[in-house]
Amino acid sequence: MIKTQILSADSASLDKAAQLLSCGEVVAIPTETVYGLAANALDEAAVKRIFEAKGRPSDNPLIVHIAERDQLFELASEVPQTALRCAERFMPGPLTMILPKADCVPDVTSGGLDTVGIRMPSHPTARELIRRCGFALAAPSANLSGSPSPTSFRHVRADMEGRVAAMIDGGDCSVGVESTVISFEGETIRILRPGFICAEELSEIAKTVIDKGVLEQLSADAVVRSPGMKYKHYAPRADVTVVEGDAEAFRSYVSKNLDSKTMLLVFGKEDAKGLDADFVELGESAEQQAQNLFTALRTLDDMGAEKVYARCPEKSGVGLAVYNRLIRAAGFKAVKV
Ligand code: AMP
Ligand code: MG
């Protein structure tokens, strides 16, 4: 256990955080997607501390966060035209681009790959901190490996207090799901992880395909283009089943399968009408669902849920990001009703 300094997002605190990061320490920081666990991306020893604090497998690469678009050219050995167009449109924002890595990026940061994931957060605290550091920050989500990503400061404290040098309280994250991760194949954009920047928006830049691993559990011999896909993620303790169908079909299915420790993850109260079970609401819009999902998964754990039936989000737009997280939380267990 180490003593974790609790910092606010004021200027003096950011100087303190930048000083700790310059000394190779790990600091949890707010971003617009989820909280990140940051260290100097170019300092091997510092990056190793992130893996230790999270208990993250060493072949799962970290996203490198920058404050200005120009830093793309320092961290990537090549930036294709399509990537430049994406950067102009979506940086800063919740988009991570996988690019060939420059030699300055250590192998620990890239999980041994010859590529690096780069993102420019739009969160003012995150960007100002990167600016003050003068170096890019490697920052995976600030949760213990395998548990839901932290979208409020209370989640970060629960998972990381005593494991990192400091944490900055930036309130709740506005997006709530991790960044969209994309790679480039010639002119084509491939979505490796869906997020708030959705396929429909990326299609306006170039032809966009969604990797098979986004929607399905990859078989043991499948090509894994993004190591994060093969790990169990976002899992609450409860046994989750995604129920695909309209509200009426959902109620009808659940009513036949209820027991005393069953809880529901629904869009709104209507979905649980007439059912004798506790429930947590995600909201009706995909944006609300993205913002609330990880808190909802933690809440279900806190309520002692053993079994959870969840309504299935839309598989398009921002909904695809919610579906992708939820289906992993369910270990790909789904029923169509
Ligand atoms: P996290 O920062 O915890 O949200 O996880 C970052 C995820 O981004 C990883 O699990 C990978 O799936 C993906 N990622 C990061 N860097 C790369 C890369 N170089 N190639 C493919 N995927 C990557
Ligand atoms: Mg993560």
mmCIF file of C-alpha atoms and ligand atoms in Angstrom:
data_model
loop_
_atom_site.group_PDB
_atom_site.id
_atom_site.type_symbol
_atom_site.label_atom_id
_atom_site.label_comp_id
_atom_site.label_asym_id
_atom_site.label_seq_id
_atom_site.Cartn_x
_atom_site.Cartn_y
_atom_site.Cartn_z
ATOM 1 C CA MET A 1 0.000 0.000 0.000
ATOM 2 C CA ILE A 2 1.205 3.511 -0.779
ATOM 3 C CA LYS A 3 -0.260 6.787 0.414
ATOM 4 C CA THR A 4 -2.414 8.170 -2.391
ATOM 5 C CA GLN A 5 -2.675 11.966 -2.620
ATOM 6 C CA ILE A 6 -6.181 13.168 -3.422
ATOM 7 C CA LEU A 7 -5.962 16.174 -5.735
ATOM 8 C CA SER A 8 -8.513 18.593 -7.162
ATOM 9 C CA ALA A 9 -8.318 19.896 -10.718
ATOM 10 C CA ASP A 10 -6.995 23.379 -9.837
ATOM 11 C CA SER A 11 -3.765 24.784 -11.220
ATOM 12 C CA ALA A 12 -1.595 24.045 -8.154
ATOM 13 C CA SER A 13 -2.857 20.442 -8.091
ATOM 14 C CA LEU A 14 -2.068 19.994 -11.784
ATOM 15 C CA ASP A 15 1.483 21.221 -11.128
ATOM 16 C CA LYS A 16 1.767 18.676 -8.305
ATOM 17 C CA ALA A 17 0.437 15.896 -10.569
ATOM 18 C CA ALA A 18 2.835 16.901 -13.380
ATOM 19 C CA GLN A 19 5.720 16.804 -10.916
ATOM 20 C CA LEU A 20 4.797 13.295 -9.741
ATOM 21 C CA LEU A 21 4.433 12.112 -13.355
ATOM 22 C CA SER A 22 7.850 13.598 -14.212
ATOM 23 C CA CYS A 23 9.302 11.475 -11.402
ATOM 24 C CA GLY A 24 7.868 8.299 -12.943
ATOM 25 C CA GLU A 25 4.815 8.002 -10.678
ATOM 26 C CA VAL A 26 1.288 6.896 -11.648
ATOM 27 C CA VAL A 27 -1.626 9.360 -11.330
ATOM 28 C CA ALA A 28 -5.320 8.655 -11.970
ATOM 29 C CA ILE A 29 -6.830 11.399 -14.138
ATOM 30 C CA PRO A 30 -10.288 12.341 -15.408
ATOM 31 C CA THR A 31 -10.972 12.233 -19.153
ATOM 32 C CA GLU A 32 -14.231 12.677 -21.074
ATOM 33 C CA THR A 33 -14.521 8.902 -21.668
ATOM 34 C CA VAL A 34 -13.547 7.184 -18.387
ATOM 35 C CA TYR A 35 -10.881 7.888 -15.733
ATOM 36 C CA GLY A 36 -7.357 6.956 -16.849
ATOM 37 C CA LEU A 37 -4.331 5.656 -14.985
ATOM 38 C CA ALA A 38 -1.549 7.848 -16.328
ATOM 39 C CA ALA A 39 2.244 7.647 -16.489
ATOM 40 C CA ASN A 40 4.963 8.975 -18.817
ATOM 41 C CA ALA A 41 4.375 6.935 -21.996
ATOM 42 C CA LEU A 42 8.056 7.058 -22.927
ATOM 43 C CA ASP A 43 9.386 5.945 -19.517
ATOM 44 C CA GLU A 44 9.516 2.148 -19.370
ATOM 45 C CA ALA A 45 9.710 1.912 -15.586
ATOM 46 C CA ALA A 46 6.789 4.310 -15.121
ATOM 47 C CA VAL A 47 4.613 2.387 -17.606
ATOM 48 C CA LYS A 48 5.406 -0.882 -15.798
ATOM 49 C CA ARG A 49 3.926 0.690 -12.657
ATOM 50 C CA ILE A 50 0.599 1.130 -14.478
ATOM 51 C CA PHE A 51 0.471 -2.582 -15.323
ATOM 52 C CA GLU A 52 1.243 -3.430 -11.677
ATOM 53 C CA ALA A 53 -1.403 -1.062 -10.269
ATOM 54 C CA LYS A 54 -4.097 -2.470 -12.575
ATOM 55 C CA GLY A 55 -3.012 -6.097 -12.565
ATOM 56 C CA ARG A 56 -3.138 -5.844 -16.374
ATOM 57 C CA PRO A 57 -1.696 -8.585 -18.645
ATOM 58 C CA SER A 58 1.556 -7.248 -20.170
ATOM 59 C CA ASP A 59 0.505 -7.990 -23.780
ATOM 60 C CA ASN A 60 -2.480 -5.622 -23.544
ATOM 61 C CA PRO A 61 -1.228 -2.291 -24.958
ATOM 62 C CA LEU A 62 -1.894 1.150 -23.468
ATOM 63 C CA ILE A 63 -3.328 4.150 -25.263
ATOM 64 C CA VAL A 64 -0.969 7.120 -25.428
ATOM 65 C CA HIS A 65 -2.587 10.503 -24.753
ATOM 66 C CA ILE A 66 -1.420 13.733 -26.375
ATOM 67 C CA ALA A 67 -2.309 17.422 -25.937
ATOM 68 C CA GLU A 68 -1.664 18.649 -29.513
ATOM 69 C CA ARG A 69 -2.128 17.023 -32.924
ATOM 70 C CA ASP A 70 1.542 17.625 -33.799
ATOM 71 C CA GLN A 71 2.536 15.002 -31.214
ATOM 72 C CA LEU A 72 1.121 12.362 -33.594
ATOM 73 C CA PHE A 73 4.252 12.769 -35.697
ATOM 74 C CA GLU A 74 6.549 12.250 -32.690
ATOM 75 C CA LEU A 75 4.871 9.005 -31.589
ATOM 76 C CA ALA A 76 3.939 7.454 -34.953
ATOM 77 C CA SER A 77 6.467 6.614 -37.668
ATOM 78 C CA GLU A 78 3.803 7.147 -40.322
ATOM 79 C CA VAL A 79 0.449 8.971 -40.378
ATOM 80 C CA PRO A 80 -1.624 7.981 -43.442
ATOM 81 C CA GLN A 81 -3.935 10.477 -45.183
ATOM 82 C CA THR A 82 -7.085 8.833 -43.790
ATOM 83 C CA ALA A 83 -5.678 9.127 -40.260
ATOM 84 C CA LEU A 84 -4.915 12.800 -40.814
ATOM 85 C CA ARG A 85 -8.490 13.408 -41.908
ATOM 86 C CA CYS A 86 -9.779 11.573 -38.819
ATOM 87 C CA ALA A 87 -7.445 13.634 -36.623
ATOM 88 C CA GLU A 88 -8.689 16.892 -38.123
ATOM 89 C CA ARG A 89 -12.314 15.918 -37.544
ATOM 90 C CA PHE A 90 -12.221 14.008 -34.232
ATOM 91 C CA MET A 91 -9.152 15.163 -32.285
ATOM 92 C CA PRO A 92 -9.542 16.256 -29.552
ATOM 93 C CA GLY A 93 -12.216 13.691 -28.748
ATOM 94 C CA PRO A 94 -12.971 10.068 -27.844
ATOM 95 C CA LEU A 95 -11.114 8.496 -30.789
ATOM 96 C CA THR A 96 -7.945 6.351 -30.608
ATOM 97 C CA MET A 97 -5.968 5.746 -33.816
ATOM 98 C CA ILE A 98 -3.646 2.742 -34.130
ATOM 99 C CA LEU A 99 -0.548 3.768 -36.099
ATOM 100 C CA PRO A 100 2.930 2.322 -36.716
ATOM 101 C CA LYS A 101 4.945 3.272 -33.643
ATOM 102 C CA ALA A 102 8.011 5.491 -33.581
ATOM 103 C CA ASP A 103 11.164 4.094 -31.916
ATOM 104 C CA CYS A 104 10.739 6.403 -28.906
ATOM 105 C CA VAL A 105 7.638 4.427 -27.778
ATOM 106 C CA PRO A 106 8.847 1.590 -25.540
ATOM 107 C CA ASP A 107 7.619 -1.981 -26.094
ATOM 108 C CA VAL A 108 5.976 -2.087 -22.647
ATOM 109 C CA THR A 109 3.655 0.741 -23.737
ATOM 110 C CA SER A 110 2.660 -0.984 -26.994
ATOM 111 C CA GLY A 111 2.351 -4.414 -25.384
ATOM 112 C CA GLY A 112 5.165 -5.634 -27.653
ATOM 113 C CA LEU A 113 3.338 -4.572 -30.856
ATOM 114 C CA ASP A 114 4.948 -2.431 -33.562
ATOM 115 C CA THR A 115 1.935 -0.116 -33.473
ATOM 116 C CA VAL A 116 0.733 2.443 -30.942
ATOM 117 C CA GLY A 117 -2.743 3.696 -30.050
ATOM 118 C CA ILE A 118 -2.889 7.508 -29.847
ATOM 119 C CA ARG A 119 -5.682 9.725 -28.535
ATOM 120 C CA MET A 120 -6.078 13.415 -27.790
ATOM 121 C CA PRO A 121 -8.615 13.803 -24.970
ATOM 122 C CA SER A 122 -10.998 16.762 -25.045
ATOM 123 C CA HIS A 123 -11.228 16.911 -21.238
ATOM 124 C CA PRO A 124 -9.638 20.241 -20.223
ATOM 125 C CA THR A 125 -7.951 18.803 -17.096
ATOM 126 C CA ALA A 126 -6.391 15.894 -18.989
ATOM 127 C CA ARG A 127 -5.114 18.086 -21.787
ATOM 128 C CA GLU A 128 -3.763 20.783 -19.511
ATOM 129 C CA LEU A 129 -1.945 18.148 -17.467
ATOM 130 C CA ILE A 130 -0.341 16.628 -20.595
ATOM 131 C CA ARG A 131 0.723 20.137 -21.662
ATOM 132 C CA ARG A 132 2.313 20.816 -18.274
ATOM 133 C CA CYS A 133 4.111 17.467 -18.311
ATOM 134 C CA GLY A 134 5.633 18.109 -21.736
ATOM 135 C CA PHE A 135 5.434 14.370 -22.539
ATOM 136 C CA ALA A 136 2.642 12.049 -23.672
ATOM 137 C CA LEU A 137 0.772 10.015 -21.061
ATOM 138 C CA ALA A 138 0.033 6.312 -21.374
ATOM 139 C CA ALA A 139 -3.332 5.852 -19.698
ATOM 140 C CA PRO A 140 -5.537 2.768 -19.653
ATOM 141 C CA SER A 141 -8.829 2.882 -17.778
ATOM 142 C CA ALA A 142 -8.259 3.395 -14.023
ATOM 143 C CA ASN A 143 -10.024 0.211 -12.873
ATOM 144 C CA LEU A 144 -8.568 -3.031 -11.618
ATOM 145 C CA SER A 145 -8.114 -5.289 -14.643
ATOM 146 C CA GLY A 146 -11.396 -7.058 -15.436
ATOM 147 C CA SER A 147 -13.732 -4.788 -13.468
ATOM 148 C CA PRO A 148 -15.981 -2.071 -14.980
ATOM 149 C CA SER A 149 -14.201 1.105 -16.115
ATOM 150 C CA PRO A 150 -14.454 4.011 -13.620
ATOM 151 C CA THR A 151 -16.704 6.876 -14.700
ATOM 152 C CA SER A 152 -16.816 8.732 -11.375
ATOM 153 C CA PHE A 153 -14.155 9.635 -8.821
ATOM 154 C CA ARG A 154 -15.714 7.305 -6.254
ATOM 155 C CA HIS A 155 -15.058 4.307 -8.582
ATOM 156 C CA VAL A 156 -11.402 5.343 -8.927
ATOM 157 C CA ARG A 157 -10.993 5.538 -5.148
ATOM 158 C CA ALA A 158 -12.630 2.150 -4.709
ATOM 159 C CA ASP A 159 -10.228 0.466 -7.157
ATOM 160 C CA MET A 160 -6.979 2.462 -6.926
ATOM 161 C CA GLU A 161 -6.551 4.126 -3.516
ATOM 162 C CA GLY A 162 -3.316 2.801 -1.994
ATOM 163 C CA ARG A 163 -2.051 1.579 -5.387
ATOM 164 C CA VAL A 164 -1.073 4.886 -7.082
ATOM 165 C CA ALA A 165 0.756 8.089 -6.055
ATOM 166 C CA ALA A 166 -2.182 10.433 -6.656
ATOM 167 C CA MET A 167 -5.646 10.804 -8.135
ATOM 168 C CA ILE A 168 -7.368 13.899 -9.508
ATOM 169 C CA ASP A 169 -11.062 14.413 -8.779
ATOM 170 C CA GLY A 170 -12.674 15.672 -11.990
ATOM 171 C CA GLY A 171 -16.280 14.698 -11.241
ATOM 172 C CA ASP A 172 -18.252 12.394 -13.519
ATOM 173 C CA CYS A 173 -17.133 11.480 -17.046
ATOM 174 C CA SER A 174 -19.452 12.869 -19.726
ATOM 175 C CA VAL A 175 -19.106 10.099 -22.353
ATOM 176 C CA GLY A 176 -18.930 7.122 -19.999
ATOM 177 C CA VAL A 177 -17.533 4.454 -22.351
ATOM 178 C CA GLU A 178 -13.926 4.145 -23.512
ATOM 179 C CA SER A 179 -12.730 5.682 -26.777
ATOM 180 C CA THR A 180 -13.492 4.301 -30.228
ATOM 181 C CA VAL A 181 -10.355 2.405 -31.349
ATOM 182 C CA ILE A 182 -9.640 2.328 -35.093
ATOM 183 C CA SER A 183 -6.906 1.025 -37.360
ATOM 184 C CA PHE A 184 -6.231 1.769 -41.034
ATOM 185 C CA GLU A 185 -6.027 -0.723 -43.897
ATOM 186 C CA GLY A 186 -5.199 1.212 -47.040
ATOM 187 C CA GLU A 187 -8.080 3.656 -47.422
ATOM 188 C CA THR A 188 -10.340 1.704 -45.084
ATOM 189 C CA ILE A 189 -11.036 2.381 -41.410
ATOM 190 C CA ARG A 190 -11.500 -0.687 -39.179
ATOM 191 C CA ILE A 191 -13.315 -0.280 -35.842
ATOM 192 C CA LEU A 192 -11.618 -2.458 -33.226
ATOM 193 C CA ARG A 193 -13.588 -1.076 -30.303
ATOM 194 C CA PRO A 194 -16.793 0.959 -30.763
ATOM 195 C CA GLY A 195 -17.219 4.169 -28.796
ATOM 196 C CA PHE A 196 -18.898 7.561 -28.825
ATOM 197 C CA ILE A 197 -17.424 8.358 -32.279
ATOM 198 C CA CYS A 198 -19.573 5.892 -34.186
ATOM 199 C CA ALA A 199 -19.283 3.944 -37.457
ATOM 200 C CA GLU A 200 -21.786 6.233 -39.155
ATOM 201 C CA GLU A 201 -19.604 9.301 -38.434
ATOM 202 C CA LEU A 202 -16.362 7.574 -39.459
ATOM 203 C CA SER A 203 -18.002 6.503 -42.734
ATOM 204 C CA GLU A 204 -18.126 10.173 -43.703
ATOM 205 C CA ILE A 205 -14.303 10.158 -43.725
ATOM 206 C CA ALA A 206 -13.651 6.791 -45.442
ATOM 207 C CA LYS A 207 -15.107 3.325 -45.923
ATOM 208 C CA THR A 208 -15.519 1.882 -42.417
ATOM 209 C CA VAL A 209 -15.739 -1.768 -41.383
ATOM 210 C CA ILE A 210 -16.558 -3.149 -37.958
ATOM 211 C CA ASP A 211 -14.199 -5.885 -36.760
ATOM 212 C CA LYS A 212 -15.818 -9.238 -36.020
ATOM 213 C CA GLY A 213 -14.522 -9.101 -32.424
ATOM 214 C CA VAL A 214 -16.762 -6.084 -31.677
ATOM 215 C CA LEU A 215 -19.983 -8.109 -31.820
ATOM 216 C CA GLU A 216 -18.954 -11.716 -31.296
ATOM 217 C CA GLN A 217 -16.785 -13.782 -29.037
ATOM 218 C CA LEU A 218 -13.664 -14.576 -31.050
ATOM 219 C CA SER A 219 -12.832 -18.255 -31.493
ATOM 220 C CA ALA A 220 -9.488 -19.477 -30.174
ATOM 221 C CA ASP A 221 -7.911 -19.446 -33.669
ATOM 222 C CA ALA A 222 -9.324 -16.058 -34.823
ATOM 223 C CA VAL A 223 -7.105 -13.095 -35.733
ATOM 224 C CA VAL A 224 -7.066 -10.751 -32.729
ATOM 225 C CA ARG A 225 -6.340 -7.280 -34.095
ATOM 226 C CA SER A 226 -6.666 -5.637 -30.700
ATOM 227 C CA PRO A 227 -5.413 -7.557 -27.659
ATOM 228 C CA GLY A 228 -8.102 -6.062 -25.391
ATOM 229 C CA MET A 229 -10.715 -8.092 -27.318
ATOM 230 C CA LYS A 230 -9.571 -11.395 -25.930
ATOM 231 C CA TYR A 231 -9.739 -10.443 -22.260
ATOM 232 C CA LYS A 232 -12.786 -10.661 -20.038
ATOM 233 C CA HIS A 233 -13.884 -7.119 -19.408
ATOM 234 C CA TYR A 234 -16.303 -4.899 -17.573
ATOM 235 C CA ALA A 235 -17.545 -7.817 -15.557
ATOM 236 C CA PRO A 236 -19.738 -7.287 -12.521
ATOM 237 C CA ARG A 237 -19.916 -10.157 -10.004
ATOM 238 C CA ALA A 238 -23.487 -10.924 -11.039
ATOM 239 C CA ASP A 239 -24.328 -13.389 -13.785
ATOM 240 C CA VAL A 240 -25.669 -11.148 -16.586
ATOM 241 C CA THR A 241 -27.931 -12.188 -19.492
ATOM 242 C CA VAL A 242 -28.695 -9.773 -22.328
ATOM 243 C CA VAL A 243 -32.331 -10.091 -23.419
ATOM 244 C CA GLU A 244 -32.880 -9.004 -27.010
ATOM 245 C CA GLY A 245 -36.423 -7.937 -27.857
ATOM 246 C CA ASP A 246 -38.917 -5.115 -27.249
ATOM 247 C CA ALA A 247 -40.066 -4.029 -23.783
ATOM 248 C CA GLU A 248 -43.106 -6.286 -23.781
ATOM 249 C CA ALA A 249 -41.140 -9.371 -24.806
ATOM 250 C CA PHE A 250 -38.532 -8.476 -22.157
ATOM 251 C CA ARG A 251 -41.170 -8.300 -19.391
ATOM 252 C CA SER A 252 -42.766 -11.516 -20.513
ATOM 253 C CA TYR A 253 -39.439 -13.426 -20.618
ATOM 254 C CA VAL A 254 -38.262 -12.064 -17.268
ATOM 255 C CA SER A 255 -41.567 -12.817 -15.506
ATOM 256 C CA LYS A 256 -41.089 -16.507 -16.301
ATOM 257 C CA ASN A 257 -37.468 -16.584 -15.128
ATOM 258 C CA LEU A 258 -37.493 -14.494 -11.931
ATOM 259 C CA ASP A 259 -36.103 -15.560 -8.587
ATOM 260 C CA SER A 260 -35.384 -13.608 -5.400
ATOM 261 C CA LYS A 261 -31.790 -12.589 -6.270
ATOM 262 C CA THR A 262 -32.627 -11.538 -9.841
ATOM 263 C CA MET A 263 -32.314 -7.843 -10.714
ATOM 264 C CA LEU A 264 -32.932 -5.957 -13.926
ATOM 265 C CA LEU A 265 -30.919 -3.519 -16.030
ATOM 266 C CA VAL A 266 -33.494 -1.548 -17.990
ATOM 267 C CA PHE A 267 -33.771 1.613 -20.105
ATOM 268 C CA GLY A 268 -36.677 3.068 -18.081
ATOM 269 C CA LYS A 269 -39.237 2.174 -15.377
ATOM 270 C CA GLU A 270 -41.762 0.970 -17.955
ATOM 271 C CA ASP A 271 -39.479 -1.974 -18.823
ATOM 272 C CA ALA A 272 -39.811 -3.327 -15.266
ATOM 273 C CA LYS A 273 -43.534 -2.609 -14.870
ATOM 274 C CA GLY A 274 -45.368 -5.407 -13.071
ATOM 275 C CA LEU A 275 -42.163 -7.343 -12.362
ATOM 276 C CA ASP A 276 -41.302 -8.099 -8.744
ATOM 277 C CA ALA A 277 -37.595 -7.294 -9.006
ATOM 278 C CA ASP A 278 -35.203 -4.443 -8.173
ATOM 279 C CA PHE A 279 -33.905 -2.628 -11.212
ATOM 280 C CA VAL A 280 -31.361 -0.044 -12.358
ATOM 281 C CA GLU A 281 -32.179 2.386 -15.178
ATOM 282 C CA LEU A 282 -29.768 3.208 -18.013
ATOM 283 C CA GLY A 283 -31.856 5.851 -19.776
ATOM 284 C CA GLU A 284 -33.669 5.770 -23.108
ATOM 285 C CA SER A 285 -31.074 7.354 -25.416
ATOM 286 C CA ALA A 286 -27.855 5.604 -26.425
ATOM 287 C CA GLU A 287 -25.869 8.576 -25.101
ATOM 288 C CA GLN A 288 -27.489 8.254 -21.658
ATOM 289 C CA GLN A 289 -26.935 4.502 -21.710
ATOM 290 C CA ALA A 290 -23.229 4.999 -22.493
ATOM 291 C CA GLN A 291 -22.881 7.518 -19.680
ATOM 292 C CA ASN A 292 -24.638 5.308 -17.119
ATOM 293 C CA LEU A 293 -23.589 1.756 -18.018
ATOM 294 C CA PHE A 294 -20.475 1.274 -15.889
ATOM 295 C CA THR A 295 -22.010 2.950 -12.829
ATOM 296 C CA ALA A 296 -25.054 0.720 -13.280
ATOM 297 C CA LEU A 297 -22.902 -2.437 -13.350
ATOM 298 C CA ARG A 298 -21.176 -1.378 -10.130
ATOM 299 C CA THR A 299 -24.533 -0.476 -8.547
ATOM 300 C CA LEU A 300 -25.927 -3.938 -9.326
ATOM 301 C CA ASP A 301 -22.929 -5.441 -7.529
ATOM 302 C CA ASP A 302 -23.479 -3.131 -4.541
ATOM 303 C CA MET A 303 -27.140 -4.199 -4.430
ATOM 304 C CA GLY A 304 -26.038 -7.814 -4.186
ATOM 305 C CA ALA A 305 -27.447 -8.944 -7.523
ATOM 306 C CA GLU A 306 -26.641 -12.559 -8.310
ATOM 307 C CA LYS A 307 -28.485 -12.739 -11.604
ATOM 308 C CA VAL A 308 -29.225 -9.799 -13.923
ATOM 309 C CA TYR A 309 -31.442 -9.598 -16.988
ATOM 310 C CA ALA A 310 -30.467 -6.637 -19.149
ATOM 311 C CA ARG A 311 -32.369 -5.035 -21.997
ATOM 312 C CA CYS A 312 -30.345 -5.130 -25.196
ATOM 313 C CA PRO A 313 -29.125 -1.733 -26.520
ATOM 314 C CA GLU A 314 -29.351 -0.753 -30.210
ATOM 315 C CA LYS A 315 -26.501 -2.209 -32.250
ATOM 316 C CA SER A 316 -25.940 1.006 -34.227
ATOM 317 C CA GLY A 317 -24.617 4.504 -33.549
ATOM 318 C CA VAL A 318 -23.438 5.054 -29.972
ATOM 319 C CA GLY A 319 -25.627 2.089 -28.996
ATOM 320 C CA LEU A 320 -23.061 -0.259 -30.542
ATOM 321 C CA ALA A 321 -20.516 0.862 -27.917
ATOM 322 C CA VAL A 322 -23.009 0.147 -25.126
ATOM 323 C CA TYR A 323 -23.890 -3.243 -26.616
ATOM 324 C CA ASN A 324 -20.190 -4.155 -26.997
ATOM 325 C CA ARG A 325 -19.512 -3.475 -23.272
ATOM 326 C CA LEU A 326 -22.702 -5.105 -22.053
ATOM 327 C CA ILE A 327 -22.301 -8.307 -24.057
ATOM 328 C CA ARG A 328 -18.776 -8.673 -22.601
ATOM 329 C CA ALA A 329 -20.099 -8.012 -19.096
ATOM 330 C CA ALA A 330 -22.504 -10.874 -19.821
ATOM 331 C CA GLY A 331 -19.698 -13.146 -21.034
ATOM 332 C CA PHE A 332 -21.599 -13.134 -24.400
ATOM 333 C CA LYS A 333 -24.680 -14.705 -22.788
ATOM 334 C CA ALA A 334 -27.751 -13.468 -24.708
ATOM 335 C CA VAL A 335 -31.278 -14.631 -25.505
ATOM 336 C CA LYS A 336 -33.545 -13.431 -28.310
ATOM 337 C CA VAL A 337 -37.209 -13.140 -27.256
HETATM 338 P P1 AMP B 1 -7.924 0.763 -22.152
HETATM 339 O O1 AMP B 1 -6.987 1.908 -22.281
HETATM 340 O O2 AMP B 1 -7.870 0.035 -20.874
HETATM 341 O O3 AMP B 1 -9.292 1.212 -22.507
HETATM 342 O O4 AMP B 1 -7.465 -0.295 -23.257
HETATM 343 C C1 AMP B 1 -6.890 0.085 -24.448
HETATM 344 C C2 AMP B 1 -7.270 -0.882 -25.504
HETATM 345 O O5 AMP B 1 -6.908 -0.302 -26.771
HETATM 346 C C3 AMP B 1 -6.492 -2.195 -25.438
HETATM 347 O O6 AMP B 1 -7.157 -3.143 -24.703
HETATM 348 C C4 AMP B 1 -6.386 -2.597 -26.890
HETATM 349 O O7 AMP B 1 -7.469 -3.419 -27.227
HETATM 350 C C5 AMP B 1 -6.483 -1.289 -27.658
HETATM 351 N N1 AMP B 1 -5.152 -0.935 -28.180
HETATM 352 C C6 AMP B 1 -4.241 -0.097 -27.635
HETATM 353 N N2 AMP B 1 -3.129 -0.061 -28.389
HETATM 354 C C7 AMP B 1 -3.334 -0.891 -29.422
HETATM 355 C C8 AMP B 1 -2.541 -1.310 -30.543
HETATM 356 N N3 AMP B 1 -1.307 -0.854 -30.731
HETATM 357 N N4 AMP B 1 -3.080 -2.217 -31.396
HETATM 358 C C9 AMP B 1 -4.332 -2.692 -31.219
HETATM 359 N N5 AMP B 1 -5.116 -2.337 -30.183
HETATM 360 C C10 AMP B 1 -4.631 -1.462 -29.289
HETATM 361 MG MG MG B 2 -9.804 -0.794 -19.817
#
